[in-house]
């Protein structure tokens, strides 16, 4: 597997297709949302390539010493192959390089795969947002300490 590379705003259409494949309809981000996220202060994206183009990506941002994961998606055909863990690890290294000492993210309490991924990266629960997602599920707010940069 090639290491993750930076995502470019011009890739928003293909990343939106990937996002739509990974998320249920009500949680999908269109290309304009992805372009908007990539343009936020401190935001960046990382992409892992598969045989036929991007197979997974992560969007994150680091501002004033704090970071967040905006989204992470791996194509269903490539899931459980280590891409999600690779993307998360690379994003944690990048936010550390950018000076973040803490990272927060939200995950649906019903999203067992993502919760397992974050748990094995040392995520700790620090809060809950009731009925945060369109399906009515709560969001768990998790904290991860990036590697010291
Ligand atoms: C969450 C997601 C990004 C994980 O990507 P992935 O490439 O499949 O993850 P990896 O193969 O790197 O898995 C790393 C670890 O996460 C956990 N994990 C991943 N998928 C899992 C599953 N379906 N069930 C249980 N644990 C799982 C395991 O601990 C796994 O390690 P292991 O394979 O050695 O047991 C992917 O499932 C996805 O795109 N889901 C849809 C979008 C989404 O929910 N994003 C997160 C929103 S907060």
XYZ file of N, CA and C and ligand atoms in Angstrom:
495
model
N 0.846 -1.194 0.000
C 0.000 0.000 0.000
C 0.889 1.254 0.000
N 0.599 2.161 -0.932
C 1.344 3.419 -0.945
C 0.925 4.252 0.263
N 1.829 5.043 0.811
C 1.441 5.869 1.969
C 0.402 6.910 1.559
N -0.409 7.372 2.518
C -1.393 8.401 2.197
C -0.715 9.635 1.616
N -1.417 10.274 0.704
C -0.928 11.506 0.084
C -1.961 12.606 0.326
N -1.551 13.868 0.199
C -2.505 14.965 0.421
C -3.657 14.932 -0.590
N -4.847 15.280 -0.135
C -6.014 15.430 -1.013
C -6.033 16.853 -1.558
N -6.409 16.984 -2.815
C -6.522 18.303 -3.444
C -8.003 18.664 -3.599
N -8.350 19.955 -3.446
C -9.761 20.355 -3.622
C -10.344 19.906 -4.964
N -9.520 19.834 -5.995
C -10.006 19.429 -7.314
C -10.497 17.973 -7.320
N -10.107 17.216 -6.317
C -10.538 15.816 -6.211
C -11.902 15.663 -5.533
N -12.523 16.767 -5.143
C -13.784 16.690 -4.389
C -14.821 15.774 -5.046
N -15.000 15.805 -6.384
C -16.025 14.923 -6.976
C -15.757 13.434 -6.719
N -14.531 12.996 -6.880
C -14.254 11.570 -6.688
C -14.310 11.202 -5.199
N -13.938 12.136 -4.339
C -14.023 11.869 -2.899
C -15.487 11.812 -2.452
N -16.344 12.609 -3.103
C -17.782 12.567 -2.777
C -18.375 11.207 -3.160
N -17.932 10.650 -4.275
C -18.410 9.317 -4.685
C -17.985 8.274 -3.650
N -16.762 8.392 -3.206
C -16.237 7.467 -2.188
C -17.017 7.618 -0.874
N -17.283 8.850 -0.489
C -18.027 9.115 0.739
C -19.430 8.498 0.643
N -20.052 8.659 -0.532
C -21.409 8.125 -0.721
C -21.425 6.599 -0.650
N -20.335 5.974 -1.069
C -20.270 4.507 -1.010
C -20.126 4.016 0.429
N -19.499 4.841 1.272
C -19.190 4.407 2.641
C -20.283 4.761 3.652
N -21.046 5.846 3.386
C -22.016 6.348 4.375
C -23.454 6.135 3.904
N -24.400 6.042 4.838
C -25.806 5.989 4.449
C -26.220 7.321 3.808
N -27.288 7.305 3.003
C -27.661 8.495 2.223
C -27.747 9.780 3.037
N -28.324 9.706 4.238
C -28.548 10.937 5.011
C -27.271 11.505 5.620
N -26.169 10.762 5.538
C -24.903 11.262 6.104
C -23.860 11.559 5.033
N -24.264 11.474 3.776
C -23.295 11.680 2.698
C -22.941 13.144 2.539
N -21.687 13.391 2.215
C -21.236 14.742 1.894
C -21.048 14.853 0.388
N -21.662 15.868 -0.205
C -21.469 16.132 -1.624
C -20.127 16.796 -1.878
N -19.831 16.989 -3.162
C -18.513 17.538 -3.498
C -18.341 18.964 -2.982
N -19.428 19.746 -2.925
C -19.255 21.123 -2.443
C -18.940 21.127 -0.948
N -19.549 20.197 -0.198
C -19.250 20.107 1.241
C -17.786 19.707 1.450
N -17.318 18.777 0.628
C -15.921 18.333 0.780
C -14.957 19.462 0.413
N -15.288 20.185 -0.648
C -14.428 21.323 -1.038
C -14.426 22.382 0.071
N -15.606 22.616 0.634
C -15.727 23.602 1.723
C -14.873 23.175 2.919
N -14.972 21.908 3.291
C -14.200 21.406 4.443
C -12.707 21.553 4.197
N -12.283 21.215 2.980
C -10.849 21.314 2.668
C -10.357 22.763 2.710
N -11.293 23.706 2.566
C -10.912 25.113 2.570
C -10.936 25.750 3.947
N -11.404 25.014 4.978
C -11.445 25.588 6.326
C -10.031 25.858 6.836
N -9.936 26.831 7.703
C -8.635 27.130 8.302
C -8.052 25.865 8.946
N -6.832 25.541 8.601
C -6.137 24.425 9.243
C -6.541 23.052 8.748
N -7.423 23.005 7.731
C -7.922 21.694 7.284
C -6.973 21.058 6.286
N -7.000 19.738 6.254
C -6.239 18.997 5.244
C -6.923 17.657 5.011
N -6.605 17.050 3.885
C -7.125 15.723 3.575
C -5.988 14.808 3.188
N -6.184 13.515 3.460
C -5.218 12.493 3.055
C -5.983 11.399 2.328
N -5.353 10.867 1.286
C -5.988 9.863 0.428
C -5.090 8.642 0.333
N -5.715 7.459 0.383
C -4.967 6.236 0.044
C -5.511 5.713 -1.278
N -4.591 5.358 -2.141
C -4.957 4.885 -3.476
C -5.200 3.385 -3.469
N -6.223 2.956 -4.215
C -6.428 1.549 -4.490
C -6.061 1.279 -5.936
N -6.417 0.105 -6.420
C -6.052 -0.251 -7.789
C -6.742 0.662 -8.802
N -7.950 1.136 -8.478
C -8.734 1.906 -9.446
C -9.008 3.329 -8.971
N -8.060 3.923 -8.259
C -8.257 5.289 -7.775
C -8.359 5.310 -6.265
N -8.772 6.464 -5.710
C -8.825 6.589 -4.248
C -9.707 5.510 -3.615
N -9.171 4.839 -2.596
C -9.917 3.798 -1.900
C -10.342 4.252 -0.513
N -9.775 5.349 -0.042
C -10.144 5.864 1.268
C -9.564 7.248 1.459
N -10.224 8.022 2.327
C -9.678 9.346 2.634
C -10.119 9.781 4.013
N -9.366 10.728 4.535
C -9.693 11.324 5.833
C -9.553 12.831 5.691
N -10.469 13.574 6.299
C -10.365 15.032 6.382
C -10.233 15.389 7.854
N -9.306 16.265 8.156
C -9.064 16.661 9.546
C -8.648 18.122 9.552
N -8.633 18.688 10.752
C -8.119 20.070 10.851
C -7.445 20.266 12.192
N -6.483 21.140 12.191
C -5.761 21.474 13.419
C -5.658 22.986 13.504
N -6.206 23.526 14.592
C -6.210 24.975 14.806
C -5.882 25.243 16.272
N -4.944 26.123 16.508
C -4.634 26.580 17.874
C -4.398 25.420 18.843
N -3.662 24.417 18.389
C -3.267 23.346 19.286
C -4.274 22.234 19.469
N -5.480 22.404 18.855
C -6.506 21.362 18.946
C -6.863 20.874 17.554
N -7.137 19.582 17.455
C -7.453 19.006 16.149
C -8.778 18.271 16.199
N -9.354 18.045 15.020
C -10.568 17.231 14.926
C -10.543 16.436 13.639
N -11.189 15.264 13.683
C -11.442 14.495 12.470
C -12.779 14.975 11.921
N -12.795 15.401 10.667
C -14.036 15.858 10.044
C -14.795 14.681 9.439
N -14.080 13.808 8.766
C -14.688 12.583 8.262
C -13.590 11.606 7.891
N -13.956 10.331 7.847
C -13.063 9.283 7.348
C -13.946 8.271 6.629
N -13.503 7.846 5.458
C -14.301 6.911 4.660
C -13.380 5.979 3.892
N -13.698 4.689 3.948
C -12.988 3.689 3.153
C -14.035 2.986 2.292
N -13.725 2.823 1.014
C -14.663 2.157 0.119
C -15.016 0.777 0.692
N -16.304 0.420 0.679
C -16.695 -0.875 1.259
C -15.888 -2.055 0.713
N -15.500 -1.992 -0.563
C -14.748 -3.116 -1.144
C -13.333 -3.218 -0.572
N -12.875 -2.152 0.075
C -11.499 -2.139 0.612
C -11.473 -2.153 2.139
N -12.669 -2.195 2.759
C -12.688 -2.130 4.230
C -12.100 -3.394 4.845
N -11.613 -3.205 6.051
C -11.015 -4.287 6.845
C -9.672 -4.713 6.272
N -9.053 -3.807 5.488
C -7.738 -4.110 4.934
C -6.637 -3.234 5.511
N -6.972 -2.483 6.546
C -5.963 -1.664 7.200
C -5.903 -0.215 6.729
N -6.740 0.150 5.718
C -6.653 1.520 5.191
C -7.129 2.552 6.215
N -8.211 2.236 6.926
C -8.719 3.180 7.917
C -7.688 3.468 8.998
N -7.046 2.423 9.484
C -6.028 2.604 10.524
C -4.835 3.401 9.978
N -4.483 3.140 8.717
C -3.369 3.872 8.109
C -3.706 5.357 7.983
N -4.930 5.635 7.520
C -5.346 7.039 7.362
C -5.400 7.753 8.706
N -5.960 7.075 9.711
C -6.057 7.706 11.032
C -4.663 7.966 11.604
N -3.774 6.994 11.458
C -2.413 7.177 11.961
C -1.698 8.333 11.267
N -1.892 8.422 9.958
C -1.236 9.498 9.203
C -1.817 10.859 9.587
N -3.135 10.911 9.804
C -3.755 12.181 10.201
C -3.284 12.598 11.598
N -3.143 11.634 12.490
C -2.659 11.964 13.844
C -1.228 12.502 13.781
N -0.409 11.893 12.936
C 0.965 12.382 12.787
C 0.975 13.798 12.204
N 0.061 14.042 11.252
C 0.043 15.366 10.610
C -0.453 16.448 11.583
N -1.483 16.134 12.381
C -1.950 17.170 13.327
C -0.885 17.432 14.392
N -0.130 16.379 14.756
C 0.960 16.586 15.716
C 2.020 17.495 15.098
N 2.322 17.237 13.823
C 3.314 18.070 13.119
C 2.845 19.530 13.080
N 1.513 19.713 13.046
C 0.949 21.064 13.000
C 0.740 21.652 14.392
N 1.205 20.942 15.411
C 1.215 21.515 16.753
C 0.038 21.169 17.631
N -0.824 20.226 17.190
C -1.976 19.866 18.024
C -1.546 18.865 19.096
N -2.002 19.090 20.306
C -1.686 18.169 21.402
C -2.895 17.331 21.797
N -4.046 17.616 21.178
C -5.253 16.829 21.464
C -6.127 16.825 20.223
N -6.822 15.725 20.018
C -7.734 15.605 18.872
C -9.081 15.101 19.377
N -10.148 15.719 18.894
C -11.502 15.289 19.241
C -12.220 14.790 17.987
N -13.137 13.888 18.187
C -13.972 13.430 17.077
C -15.297 12.955 17.621
N -16.272 12.883 16.719
C -17.583 12.363 17.083
C -17.834 11.093 16.301
N -18.464 10.127 16.960
C -18.803 8.867 16.296
C -20.156 8.418 16.821
N -20.960 7.886 15.921
C -22.257 7.368 16.361
C -22.048 6.190 17.308
N -22.843 6.171 18.348
C -22.729 5.032 19.271
C -23.066 3.725 18.570
N -23.780 3.812 17.421
C -24.154 2.591 16.690
C -23.100 2.156 15.676
N -22.025 2.939 15.527
C -21.021 2.657 14.490
C -19.897 1.791 15.070
N -20.168 0.486 15.153
C -19.203 -0.416 15.796
C -17.846 -0.447 15.089
N -17.791 -0.492 13.748
C -16.468 -0.528 13.113
C -15.615 0.699 13.458
N -16.224 1.894 13.361
C -15.454 3.107 13.650
C -15.070 3.169 15.133
N -15.987 2.774 15.995
C -15.657 2.794 17.431
C -14.491 1.863 17.727
N -14.467 0.704 17.060
C -13.356 -0.239 17.279
C -12.045 0.349 16.758
N -12.135 0.995 15.595
C -10.927 1.624 15.040
C -10.370 2.670 16.007
N -11.253 3.540 16.503
C -10.780 4.610 17.394
C -10.301 4.050 18.738
N -10.995 3.025 19.227
C -10.609 2.470 20.534
C -9.187 1.925 20.485
N -8.852 1.281 19.377
C -7.512 0.694 19.338
C -6.432 1.754 19.087
N -6.875 2.982 18.799
C -5.938 4.099 18.658
C -5.853 4.889 19.964
N -6.476 4.380 20.994
C -6.358 5.008 22.308
C -7.396 6.066 22.586
N -8.500 6.075 21.799
C -9.527 7.101 22.017
C -10.223 6.885 23.355
N -10.494 8.007 24.025
C -11.216 7.965 25.310
C -12.508 8.756 25.177
N -13.627 8.236 25.707
C -14.877 9.000 25.652
C -14.824 10.199 26.591
N -15.243 11.358 26.075
C -15.252 12.561 26.930
C -16.602 13.263 26.914
N -17.560 12.758 26.124
C -18.866 13.407 26.106
C -19.831 12.675 25.202
N -21.046 13.167 25.181
C -22.113 12.548 24.381
C -23.024 13.657 23.878
N -23.364 13.627 22.608
C -24.345 14.565 22.057
C -25.583 13.759 21.689
N -26.671 14.067 22.414
C -27.903 13.273 22.262
C -28.522 13.487 20.877
N -28.947 12.383 20.257
C -29.681 12.401 18.980
C -28.980 13.292 17.959
N -27.708 13.124 17.824
C -26.877 13.989 16.987
C -27.005 13.622 15.507
N -27.214 12.340 15.227
C -27.206 11.862 13.841
C -28.621 11.739 13.297
N -28.742 11.791 11.952
C -30.077 11.731 11.334
C -30.872 10.485 11.711
N -30.202 9.387 12.055
C -30.947 8.173 12.442
C -31.353 8.197 13.918
N -31.084 9.328 14.590
C -31.504 9.471 15.985
C -30.490 8.969 16.994
N -29.361 8.460 16.503
C -28.368 7.924 17.448
C -27.573 9.058 18.098
N -27.077 8.754 19.283
C -26.213 9.706 19.990
C -24.820 9.699 19.364
N -24.153 10.846 19.447
C -22.729 10.905 19.111
C -21.923 10.771 20.392
N -20.925 9.930 20.343
C -19.940 9.896 21.422
C -18.820 10.832 21.025
N -18.418 11.700 21.945
C -17.271 12.571 21.693
C -16.047 11.868 22.265
N -15.061 11.657 21.400
C -13.859 10.934 21.813
C -12.641 11.860 21.737
N -11.680 11.557 22.567
C -10.424 12.319 22.576
C -9.267 11.358 22.310
N -8.380 11.775 21.423
C -7.162 11.012 21.149
C -5.979 11.951 21.354
N -4.941 11.453 21.982
C -3.706 12.235 22.116
C -2.789 11.866 20.956
N -2.527 12.821 20.049
C -1.643 12.514 18.923
C -0.242 12.215 19.420
N 0.562 11.513 18.618
C 1.942 11.273 19.017
C 2.654 12.605 19.212
N 3.595 12.692 20.172
C 4.224 13.993 20.356
C 5.027 14.336 19.116
N 4.717 15.533 18.593
C 5.282 15.943 17.315
C 6.623 16.419 17.405
C -14.618 3.060 9.960
C -13.819 2.736 8.680
C -13.187 4.034 8.157
C -12.724 1.720 9.032
O -11.927 1.543 7.867
P -11.212 0.126 7.539
O -10.217 0.361 6.470
O -12.245 -0.909 7.297
O -10.485 -0.160 8.931
P -9.183 -1.060 9.164
O -9.192 -2.235 8.222
O -7.976 -0.197 9.155
O -9.477 -1.603 10.625
C -8.694 -1.183 11.738
C -9.338 -1.736 12.996
O -10.612 -1.142 13.193
C -11.504 -2.123 13.735
N -12.553 -2.423 12.747
C -12.652 -1.950 11.478
N -13.765 -2.415 10.892
C -14.379 -3.205 11.807
C -15.580 -3.961 11.793
N -16.376 -4.005 10.709
N -15.919 -4.618 12.907
C -15.151 -4.588 14.018
N -13.977 -3.890 14.090
C -13.617 -3.204 12.993
C -10.671 -3.349 14.013
O -10.091 -3.198 15.306
C -9.610 -3.214 12.957
O -8.435 -3.916 13.233
P -8.301 -5.448 12.778
O -8.754 -5.540 11.353
O -6.843 -5.727 12.974
O -9.200 -6.228 13.701
C -14.742 2.094 7.599
O -15.454 1.018 8.196
C -15.720 3.051 6.966
O -15.401 3.761 5.998
N -16.960 3.080 7.505
C -18.031 3.907 6.922
C -17.796 5.373 7.214
C -17.689 5.654 8.716
O -18.451 5.137 9.503
N -16.719 6.518 9.085
C -16.494 6.885 10.472
C -17.397 7.985 10.882
S -17.023 8.539 12.542
